[in-house]
Short mmCIF file of C-alpha atoms in Angstrom, two decimals:
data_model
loop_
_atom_site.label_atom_id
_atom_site.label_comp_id
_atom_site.label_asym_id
_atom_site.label_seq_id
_atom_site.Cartn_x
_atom_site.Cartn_y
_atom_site.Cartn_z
CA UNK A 9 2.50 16.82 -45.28
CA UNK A 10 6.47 16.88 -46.23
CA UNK A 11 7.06 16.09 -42.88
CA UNK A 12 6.47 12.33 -42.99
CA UNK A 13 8.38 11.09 -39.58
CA UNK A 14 9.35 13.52 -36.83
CA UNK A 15 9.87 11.41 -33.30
CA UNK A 16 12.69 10.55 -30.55
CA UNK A 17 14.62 7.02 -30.36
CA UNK A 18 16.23 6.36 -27.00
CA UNK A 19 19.30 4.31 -27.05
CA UNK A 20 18.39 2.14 -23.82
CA UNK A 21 15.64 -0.32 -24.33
CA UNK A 22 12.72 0.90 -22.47
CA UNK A 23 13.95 4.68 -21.66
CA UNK A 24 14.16 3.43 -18.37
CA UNK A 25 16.76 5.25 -15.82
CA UNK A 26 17.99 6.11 -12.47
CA UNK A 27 18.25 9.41 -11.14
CA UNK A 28 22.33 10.73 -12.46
CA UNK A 29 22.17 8.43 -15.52
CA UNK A 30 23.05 10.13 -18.64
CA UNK A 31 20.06 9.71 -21.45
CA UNK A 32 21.33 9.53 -24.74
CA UNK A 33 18.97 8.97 -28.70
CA UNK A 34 18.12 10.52 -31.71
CA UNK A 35 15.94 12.48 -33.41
CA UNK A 36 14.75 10.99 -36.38
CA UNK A 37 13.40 13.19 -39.10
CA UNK A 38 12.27 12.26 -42.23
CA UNK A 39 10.59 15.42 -44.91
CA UNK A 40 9.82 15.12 -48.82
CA UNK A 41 10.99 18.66 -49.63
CA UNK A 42 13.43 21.17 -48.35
CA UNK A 43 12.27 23.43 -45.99
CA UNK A 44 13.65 26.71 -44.44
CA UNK A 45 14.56 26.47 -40.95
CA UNK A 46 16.29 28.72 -37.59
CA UNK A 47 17.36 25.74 -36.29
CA UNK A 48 16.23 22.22 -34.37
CA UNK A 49 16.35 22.91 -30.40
CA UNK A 50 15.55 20.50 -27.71
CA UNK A 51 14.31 20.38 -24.37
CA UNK A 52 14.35 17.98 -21.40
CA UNK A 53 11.60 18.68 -18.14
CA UNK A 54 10.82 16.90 -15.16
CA UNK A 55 8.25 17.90 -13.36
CA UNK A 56 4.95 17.02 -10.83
CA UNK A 57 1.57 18.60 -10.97
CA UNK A 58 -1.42 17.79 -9.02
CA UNK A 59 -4.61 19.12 -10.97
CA UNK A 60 -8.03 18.60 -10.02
CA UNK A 61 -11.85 19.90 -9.72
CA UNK A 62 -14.35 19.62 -7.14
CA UNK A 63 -18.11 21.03 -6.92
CA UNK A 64 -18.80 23.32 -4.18
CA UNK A 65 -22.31 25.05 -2.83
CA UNK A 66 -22.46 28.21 -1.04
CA UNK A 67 -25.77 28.89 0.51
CA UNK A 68 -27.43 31.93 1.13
CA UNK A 69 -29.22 31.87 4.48
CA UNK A 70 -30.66 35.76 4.20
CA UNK A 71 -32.16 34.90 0.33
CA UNK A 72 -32.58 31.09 0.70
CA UNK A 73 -30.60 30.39 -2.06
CA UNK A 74 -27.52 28.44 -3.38
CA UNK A 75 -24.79 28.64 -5.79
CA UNK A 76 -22.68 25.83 -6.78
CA UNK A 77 -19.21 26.51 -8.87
CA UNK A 78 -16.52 24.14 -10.14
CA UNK A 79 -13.01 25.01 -7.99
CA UNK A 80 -10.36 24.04 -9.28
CA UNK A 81 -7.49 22.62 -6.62
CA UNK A 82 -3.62 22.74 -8.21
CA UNK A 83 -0.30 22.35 -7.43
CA UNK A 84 3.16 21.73 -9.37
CA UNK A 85 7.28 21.60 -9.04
CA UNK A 86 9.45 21.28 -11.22
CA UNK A 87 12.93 18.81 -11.03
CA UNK A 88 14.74 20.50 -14.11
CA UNK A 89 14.18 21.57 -17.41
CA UNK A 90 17.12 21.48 -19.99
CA UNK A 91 17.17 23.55 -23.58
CA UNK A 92 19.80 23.36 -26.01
CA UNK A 93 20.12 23.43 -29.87
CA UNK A 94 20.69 20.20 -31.79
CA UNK A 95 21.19 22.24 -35.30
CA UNK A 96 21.62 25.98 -35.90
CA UNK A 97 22.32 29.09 -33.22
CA UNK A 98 20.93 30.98 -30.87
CA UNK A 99 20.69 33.80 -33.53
CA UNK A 100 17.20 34.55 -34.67
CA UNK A 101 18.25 35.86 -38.07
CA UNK A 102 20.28 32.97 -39.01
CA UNK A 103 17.90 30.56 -41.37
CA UNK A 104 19.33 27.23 -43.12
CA UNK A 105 17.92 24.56 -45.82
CA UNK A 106 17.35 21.08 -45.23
CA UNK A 107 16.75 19.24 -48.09
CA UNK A 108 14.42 16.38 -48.68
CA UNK A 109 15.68 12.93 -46.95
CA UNK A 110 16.21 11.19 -43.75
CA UNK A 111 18.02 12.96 -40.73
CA UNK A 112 19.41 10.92 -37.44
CA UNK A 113 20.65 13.83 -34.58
CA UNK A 114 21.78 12.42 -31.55
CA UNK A 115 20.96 13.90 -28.03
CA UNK A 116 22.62 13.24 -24.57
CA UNK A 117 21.91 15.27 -21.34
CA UNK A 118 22.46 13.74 -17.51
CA UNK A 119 19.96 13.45 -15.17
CA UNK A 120 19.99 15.01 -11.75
CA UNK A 121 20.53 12.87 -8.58
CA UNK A 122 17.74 13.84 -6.12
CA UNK A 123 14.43 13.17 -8.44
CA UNK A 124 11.77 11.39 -7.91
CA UNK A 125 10.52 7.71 -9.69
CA UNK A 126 7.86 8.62 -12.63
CA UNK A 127 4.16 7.99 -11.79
CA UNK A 128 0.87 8.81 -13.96
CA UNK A 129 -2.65 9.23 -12.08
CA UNK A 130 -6.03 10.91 -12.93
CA UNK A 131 -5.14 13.88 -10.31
CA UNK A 132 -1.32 13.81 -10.63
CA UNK A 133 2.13 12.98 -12.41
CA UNK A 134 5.93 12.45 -11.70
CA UNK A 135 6.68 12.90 -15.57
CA UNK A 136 10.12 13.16 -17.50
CA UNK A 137 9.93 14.30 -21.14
CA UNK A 138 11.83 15.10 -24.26
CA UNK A 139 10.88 17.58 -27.21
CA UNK A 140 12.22 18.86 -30.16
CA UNK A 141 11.22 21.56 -32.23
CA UNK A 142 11.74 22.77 -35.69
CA UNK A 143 11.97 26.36 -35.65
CA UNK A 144 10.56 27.42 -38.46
CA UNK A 145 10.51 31.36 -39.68
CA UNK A 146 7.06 33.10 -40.08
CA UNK A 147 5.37 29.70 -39.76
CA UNK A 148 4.19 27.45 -37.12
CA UNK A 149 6.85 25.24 -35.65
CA UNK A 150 6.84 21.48 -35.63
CA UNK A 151 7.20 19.55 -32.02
CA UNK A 152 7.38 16.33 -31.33
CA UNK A 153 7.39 14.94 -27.94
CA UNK A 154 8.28 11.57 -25.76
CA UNK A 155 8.41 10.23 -22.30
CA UNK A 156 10.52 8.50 -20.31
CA UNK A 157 10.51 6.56 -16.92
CA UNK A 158 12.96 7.52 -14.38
CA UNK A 159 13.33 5.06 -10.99
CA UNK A 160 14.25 6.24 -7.89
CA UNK A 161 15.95 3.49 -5.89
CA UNK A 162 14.17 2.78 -2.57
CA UNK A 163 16.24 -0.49 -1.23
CA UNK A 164 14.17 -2.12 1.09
CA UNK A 165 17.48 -3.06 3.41
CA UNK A 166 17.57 0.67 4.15
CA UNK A 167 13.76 0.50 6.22
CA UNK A 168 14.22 -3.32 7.52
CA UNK A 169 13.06 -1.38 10.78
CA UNK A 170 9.78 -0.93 8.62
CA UNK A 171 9.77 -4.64 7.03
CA UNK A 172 9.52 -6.91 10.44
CA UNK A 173 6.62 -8.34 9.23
CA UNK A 174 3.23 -9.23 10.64
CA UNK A 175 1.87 -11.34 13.54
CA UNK A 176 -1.76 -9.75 14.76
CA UNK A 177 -4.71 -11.22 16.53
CA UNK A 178 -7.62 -9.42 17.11
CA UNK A 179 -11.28 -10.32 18.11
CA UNK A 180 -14.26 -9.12 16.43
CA UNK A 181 -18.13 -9.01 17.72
CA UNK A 182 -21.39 -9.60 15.80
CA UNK A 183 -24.72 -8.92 17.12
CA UNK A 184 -27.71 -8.58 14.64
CA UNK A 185 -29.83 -5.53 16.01
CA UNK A 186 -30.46 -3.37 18.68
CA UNK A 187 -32.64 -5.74 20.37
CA UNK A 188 -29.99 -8.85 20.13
CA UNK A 189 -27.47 -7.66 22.84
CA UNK A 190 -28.30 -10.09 25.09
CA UNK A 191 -26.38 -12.38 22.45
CA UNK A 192 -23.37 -12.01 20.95
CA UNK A 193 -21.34 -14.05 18.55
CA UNK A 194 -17.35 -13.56 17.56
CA UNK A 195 -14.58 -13.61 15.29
CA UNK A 196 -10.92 -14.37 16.44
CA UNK A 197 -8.59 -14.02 13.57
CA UNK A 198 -4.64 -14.21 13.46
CA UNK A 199 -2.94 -12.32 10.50
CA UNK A 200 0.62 -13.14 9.71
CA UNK A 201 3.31 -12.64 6.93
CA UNK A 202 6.79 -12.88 7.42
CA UNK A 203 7.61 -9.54 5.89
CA UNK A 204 6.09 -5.94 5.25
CA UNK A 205 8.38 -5.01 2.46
CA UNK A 206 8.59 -6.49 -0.80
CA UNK A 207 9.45 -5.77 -4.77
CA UNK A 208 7.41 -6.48 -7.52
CA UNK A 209 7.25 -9.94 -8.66
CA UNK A 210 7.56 -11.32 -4.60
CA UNK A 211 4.45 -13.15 -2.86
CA UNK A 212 2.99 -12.10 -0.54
CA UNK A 213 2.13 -15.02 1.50
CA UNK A 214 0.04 -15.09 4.49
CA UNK A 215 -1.67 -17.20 7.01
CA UNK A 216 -4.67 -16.52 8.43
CA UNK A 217 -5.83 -18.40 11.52
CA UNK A 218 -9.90 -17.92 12.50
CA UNK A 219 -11.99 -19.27 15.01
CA UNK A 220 -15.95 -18.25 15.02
CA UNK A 221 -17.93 -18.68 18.51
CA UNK A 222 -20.96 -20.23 17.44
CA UNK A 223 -22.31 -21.44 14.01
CA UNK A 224 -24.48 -18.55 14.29
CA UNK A 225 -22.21 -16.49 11.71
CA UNK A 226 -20.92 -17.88 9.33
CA UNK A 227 -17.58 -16.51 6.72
CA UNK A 228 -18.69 -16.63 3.25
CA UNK A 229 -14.89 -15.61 2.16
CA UNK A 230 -11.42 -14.35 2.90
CA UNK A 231 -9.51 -11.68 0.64
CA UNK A 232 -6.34 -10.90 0.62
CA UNK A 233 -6.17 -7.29 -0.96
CA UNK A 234 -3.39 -4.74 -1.75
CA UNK A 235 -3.98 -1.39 -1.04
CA UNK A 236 -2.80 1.98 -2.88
CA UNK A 237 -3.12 5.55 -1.17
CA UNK A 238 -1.95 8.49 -2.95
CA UNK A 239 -1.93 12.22 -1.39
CA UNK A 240 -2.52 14.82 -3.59
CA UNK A 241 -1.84 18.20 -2.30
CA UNK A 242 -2.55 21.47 -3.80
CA UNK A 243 -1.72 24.84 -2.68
CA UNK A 244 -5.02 25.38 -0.62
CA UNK A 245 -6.43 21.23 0.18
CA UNK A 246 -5.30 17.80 -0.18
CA UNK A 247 -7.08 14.83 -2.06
CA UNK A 248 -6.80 11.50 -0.65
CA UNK A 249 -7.46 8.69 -2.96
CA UNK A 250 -7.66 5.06 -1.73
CA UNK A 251 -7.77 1.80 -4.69
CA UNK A 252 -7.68 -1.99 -4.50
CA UNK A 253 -4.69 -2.81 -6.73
CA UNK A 254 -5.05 -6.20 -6.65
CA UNK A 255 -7.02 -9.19 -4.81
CA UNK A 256 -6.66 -12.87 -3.93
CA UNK A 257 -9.81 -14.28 -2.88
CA UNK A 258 -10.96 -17.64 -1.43
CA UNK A 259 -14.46 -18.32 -0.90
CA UNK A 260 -16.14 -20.94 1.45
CA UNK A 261 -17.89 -22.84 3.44
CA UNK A 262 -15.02 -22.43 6.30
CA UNK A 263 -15.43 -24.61 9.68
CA UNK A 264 -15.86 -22.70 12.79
CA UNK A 265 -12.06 -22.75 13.25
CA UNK A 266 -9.07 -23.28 10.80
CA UNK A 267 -6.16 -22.20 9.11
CA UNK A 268 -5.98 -20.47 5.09
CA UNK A 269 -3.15 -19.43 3.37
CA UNK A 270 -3.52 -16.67 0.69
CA UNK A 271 -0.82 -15.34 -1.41
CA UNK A 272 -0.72 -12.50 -3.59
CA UNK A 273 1.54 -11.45 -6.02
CA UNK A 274 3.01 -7.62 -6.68
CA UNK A 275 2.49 -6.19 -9.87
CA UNK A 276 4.35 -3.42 -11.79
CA UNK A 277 4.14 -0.64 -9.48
CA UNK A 278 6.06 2.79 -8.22
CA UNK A 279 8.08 2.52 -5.06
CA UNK A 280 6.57 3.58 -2.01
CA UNK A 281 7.05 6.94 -0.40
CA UNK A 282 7.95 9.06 -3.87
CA UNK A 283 11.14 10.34 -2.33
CA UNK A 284 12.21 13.83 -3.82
CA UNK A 285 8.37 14.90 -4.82
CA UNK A 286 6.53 17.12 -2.09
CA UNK A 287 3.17 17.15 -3.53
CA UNK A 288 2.40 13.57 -4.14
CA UNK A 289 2.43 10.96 -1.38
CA UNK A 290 2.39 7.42 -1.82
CA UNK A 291 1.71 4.56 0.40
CA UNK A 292 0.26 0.78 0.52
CA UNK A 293 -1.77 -1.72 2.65
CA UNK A 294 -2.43 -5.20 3.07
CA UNK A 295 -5.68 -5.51 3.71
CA UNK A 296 -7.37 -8.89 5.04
CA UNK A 297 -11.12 -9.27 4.73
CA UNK A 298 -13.71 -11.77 5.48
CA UNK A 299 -16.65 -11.56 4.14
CA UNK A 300 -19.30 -12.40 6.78
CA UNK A 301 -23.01 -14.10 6.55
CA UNK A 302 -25.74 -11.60 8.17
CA UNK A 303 -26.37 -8.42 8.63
CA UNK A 304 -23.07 -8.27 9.87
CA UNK A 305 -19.85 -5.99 8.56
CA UNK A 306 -17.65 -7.43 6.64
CA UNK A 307 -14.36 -7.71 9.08
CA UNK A 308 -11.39 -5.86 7.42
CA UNK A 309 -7.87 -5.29 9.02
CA UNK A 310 -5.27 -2.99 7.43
CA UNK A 311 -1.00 -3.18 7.51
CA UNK A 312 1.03 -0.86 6.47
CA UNK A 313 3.50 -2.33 3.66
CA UNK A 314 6.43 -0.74 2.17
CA UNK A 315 7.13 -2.10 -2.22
CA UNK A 316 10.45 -0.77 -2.98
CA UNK A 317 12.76 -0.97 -6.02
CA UNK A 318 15.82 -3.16 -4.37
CA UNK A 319 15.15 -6.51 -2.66
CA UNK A 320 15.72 -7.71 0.98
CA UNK A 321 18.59 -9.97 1.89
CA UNK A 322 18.94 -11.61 4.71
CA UNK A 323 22.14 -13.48 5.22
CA UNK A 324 22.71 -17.40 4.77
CA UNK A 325 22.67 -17.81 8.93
CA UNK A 326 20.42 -15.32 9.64
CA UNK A 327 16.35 -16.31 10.47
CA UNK A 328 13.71 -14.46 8.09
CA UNK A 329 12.48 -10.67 9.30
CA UNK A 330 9.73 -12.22 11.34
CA UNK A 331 9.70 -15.93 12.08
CA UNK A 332 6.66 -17.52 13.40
CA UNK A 333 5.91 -19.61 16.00
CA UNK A 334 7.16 -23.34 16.41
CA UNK A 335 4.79 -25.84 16.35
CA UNK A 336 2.11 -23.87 13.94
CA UNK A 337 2.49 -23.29 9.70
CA UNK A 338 5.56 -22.11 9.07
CA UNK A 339 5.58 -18.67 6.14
CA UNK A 340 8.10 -19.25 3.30
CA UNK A 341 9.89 -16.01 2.34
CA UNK A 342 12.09 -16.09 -1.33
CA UNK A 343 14.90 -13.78 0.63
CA UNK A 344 18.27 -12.92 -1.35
CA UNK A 345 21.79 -13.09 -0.53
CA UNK A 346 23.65 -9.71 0.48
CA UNK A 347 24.50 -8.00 -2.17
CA UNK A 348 28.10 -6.58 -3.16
CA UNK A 349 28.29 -3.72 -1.86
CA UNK A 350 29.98 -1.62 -5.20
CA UNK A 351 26.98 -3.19 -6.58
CA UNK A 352 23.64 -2.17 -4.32
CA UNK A 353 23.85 1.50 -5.03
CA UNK A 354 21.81 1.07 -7.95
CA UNK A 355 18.56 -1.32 -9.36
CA UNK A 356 19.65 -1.02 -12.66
CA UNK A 357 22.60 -2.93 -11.61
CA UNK A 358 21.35 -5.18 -9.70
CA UNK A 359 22.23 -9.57 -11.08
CA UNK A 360 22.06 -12.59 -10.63
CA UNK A 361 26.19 -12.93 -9.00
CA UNK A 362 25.00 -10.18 -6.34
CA UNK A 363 21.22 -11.39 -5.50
CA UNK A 364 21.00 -14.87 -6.67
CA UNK A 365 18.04 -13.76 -8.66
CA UNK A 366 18.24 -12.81 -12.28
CA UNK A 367 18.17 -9.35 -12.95
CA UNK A 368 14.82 -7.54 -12.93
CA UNK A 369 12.60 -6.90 -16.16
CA UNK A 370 10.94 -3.50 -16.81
CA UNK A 371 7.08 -4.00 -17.09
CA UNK A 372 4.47 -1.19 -17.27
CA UNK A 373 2.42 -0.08 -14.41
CA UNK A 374 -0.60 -2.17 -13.93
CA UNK A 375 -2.59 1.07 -12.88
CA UNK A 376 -2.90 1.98 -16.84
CA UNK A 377 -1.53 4.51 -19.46
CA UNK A 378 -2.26 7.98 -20.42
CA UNK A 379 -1.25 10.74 -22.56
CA UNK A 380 1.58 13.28 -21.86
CA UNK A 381 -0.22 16.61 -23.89
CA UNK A 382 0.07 19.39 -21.53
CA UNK A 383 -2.60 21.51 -21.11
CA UNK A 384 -0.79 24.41 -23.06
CA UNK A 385 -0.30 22.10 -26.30
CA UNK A 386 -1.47 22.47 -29.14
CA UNK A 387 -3.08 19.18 -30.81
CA UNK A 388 -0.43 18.58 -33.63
CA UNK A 389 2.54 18.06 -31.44
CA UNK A 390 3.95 14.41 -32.58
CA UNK A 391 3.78 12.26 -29.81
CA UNK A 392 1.97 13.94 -27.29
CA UNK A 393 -1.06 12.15 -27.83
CA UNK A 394 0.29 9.01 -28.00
CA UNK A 395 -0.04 6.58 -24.64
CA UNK A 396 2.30 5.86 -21.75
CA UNK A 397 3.11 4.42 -18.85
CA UNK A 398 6.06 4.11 -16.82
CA UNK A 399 7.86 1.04 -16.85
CA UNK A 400 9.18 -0.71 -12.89
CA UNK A 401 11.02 -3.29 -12.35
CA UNK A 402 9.87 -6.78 -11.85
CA UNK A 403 12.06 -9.54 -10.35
CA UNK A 404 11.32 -12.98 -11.60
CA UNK A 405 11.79 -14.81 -8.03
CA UNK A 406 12.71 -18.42 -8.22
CA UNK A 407 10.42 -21.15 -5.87
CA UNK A 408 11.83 -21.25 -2.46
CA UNK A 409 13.32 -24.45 -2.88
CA UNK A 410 15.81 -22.96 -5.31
CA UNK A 411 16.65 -20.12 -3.18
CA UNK A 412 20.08 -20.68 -1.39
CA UNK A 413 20.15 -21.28 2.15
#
């Protein structure tokens, strides 16, 4: 092919931004002999689509029979989608020369405010792409194609109504069958974590206090498990989809009654809530389970927890969001110091003078990568088969003991 090298460069490490930043690159182009071109244009789209099949029967009482057909359930919306021309006019007749060589042609459009943080799923996206494309008369044109990750800021300090933490006792009853009524055993377990809201790279550290009536049943484990659960909704039904992210499990023998401490620590992941998207809902759980001996249930309880994009703070005098009580374990929480307040607007700006943290890194999502091809491509567009995944941030919290107080 003469077209050796046709892709984008983005000038910030990562092409990772905030809603209102201005993303600026190249496109680099490299061919071995001159071709006749209209022009180079490019375009910039942000957009969500929710896209999925399900098998459904139809039964025919009057013949006795049944059908069953593939429906397809889909939704979309789009955040903005930029076109302008990077060489040559809007006039169709007009037709130039590039010779063989190398070619650098730079690229800069701004971002709007109110758009939502990327995310990539099997039954949905929040995806932000660039392409260019050779315009080439009475041929096919080339494309190439990239992605980028945009972050919408959810600061935690904004929902500290929503981050008071946990403190929760419950009981729980075992019996083996119907005919064991006449005996019961039971679980008494005390969940608590000082907070409900958290960025990636914080523990999550909680203590679990359990007490067992009888030897009778017996815990075989305790999990500490983070839950994801995305809406999808199409134009006519909405998919719920419910995944263990990650787990910290401790296995036994446990006494009858004691005290464990499990921690767990956030991965690379997209803010709760997807603010600005309307089709794609996003939410997470703690969930604590023991694992229990018998023919018994395993014993799971469920918290609502908020993973943002901008740390808590909690001020030098001021107790953490939900201290425990005196006299029992007490739960550490790495909290920051207020930020500046010219400074919070935005994660991207966020270091170690205003947080007493370093600044965050931008990891990829621990959920995977996938392509960005739309369904409309054709197979020869660079890039678009190539895999991605958006990139979150990731704040490198220091032990507690080097926190200031």
């Amino acid at each position: 092919m003469s077209l050796t090298t046709f892709r984008f460069n983005f000038d910030r490490y990562g092409a990772t931004y905030m809603p209102g930043d201005t993303v600026t690159g190249t496109i680099i182009l490299e061919i071995t002999r001159e071709k006749n071109i209209r022009g180079i244009t490019l375009s910039a789209k942000g957009e969500a689509s929710v896209d999925w099949s399900e098998s459904e029967t139809q039964h025919d009482s009057m013949q006795n029979t049944s059908n069953t057909t593939s429906v397809r359930y889909h939704n979309s919306e789009k955040y903005f989608h930029f076109k302008y021309n990077i060489l040559g006019s809007h006039n169709s007749d007009h037709k130039m020369t590039i010779q063989s060589g190398f070619y650098t042609y730079p690229f800069s459009f701004q971002l709007p405010h109110s758009i939502p943080s990327s995310f990539e799923h099997t039954y949905g996206y929040v995806r932000y792409t660039v392409k260019a494309t050779i315009d080439r008369p009475w041929k096919f044109n080339h494309e190439c194609k990239a992605a980028f990750t945009v972050i919408s800021s959810l600061n935690l300090n904004e929902y500290r109504q929503d981050c008071i933490g946990i403190d929760d006792e419950s009981t729980h009853d075992f019996c083996c069958c119907c005919i064991c009524f006449f005996k019961r055993d039971s679980l008494n377990l005390r969940v608590r974590a000082p907070s409900s809201g958290y960025v990636p790279g914080q523990i999550i550290n909680s203590i679990i206090d359990h007490t067992l009536s009888s030897n009778a049943v017996r815990i075989a484990s305790f999990s500490i498990i983070l839950e994801q659960e995305i809406e999808f909704r199409a134009t006519t039904k909405t998919k719920t989809v419910r995944s263990d992210i990650k787990t910290t499990k401790h296995s036994g023998p446990f006494p009858v009654g004691g005290q464990l401490n499990l921690e767990l620590l956030i991965p690379p992941l997209p803010p709760s809530k997807l603010k600005y998207c309307s089709i794609i809902d996003l939410n997470y759980h703690l969930k604590i389970q023991a694992q229990v001996s018998g023919p018994h249930c395993n014993v799971v309880k469920k918290y609502p927890l908020l993973i943002g994009t901008v740390p808590l703070y909690c001020p030098p005098s001021a107790p953490s969001p939900n201290p425990v009580d005196q006299g029992t374990a007490e739960i550490h929480m790495p909290m920051s110091e207020q930020p500046n307040a010219s400074s919070s607007k935005d994660v991207l700006d966020i270091s170690s003078t205003n947080y007493n943290i370093p600044p965050p890194s931008y990891e990829e999502c621990i959920s995977g990568t996938s392509t960005i091809k739309d369904k409309d491509e054709s197979n020869y567009v660079f890039g678009a088969n190539e895999q991605f995944s958006p990139r979150y941030p990731v704040f490198n919290y220091p032990t507690p003991s080097k926190m200031k107080h």
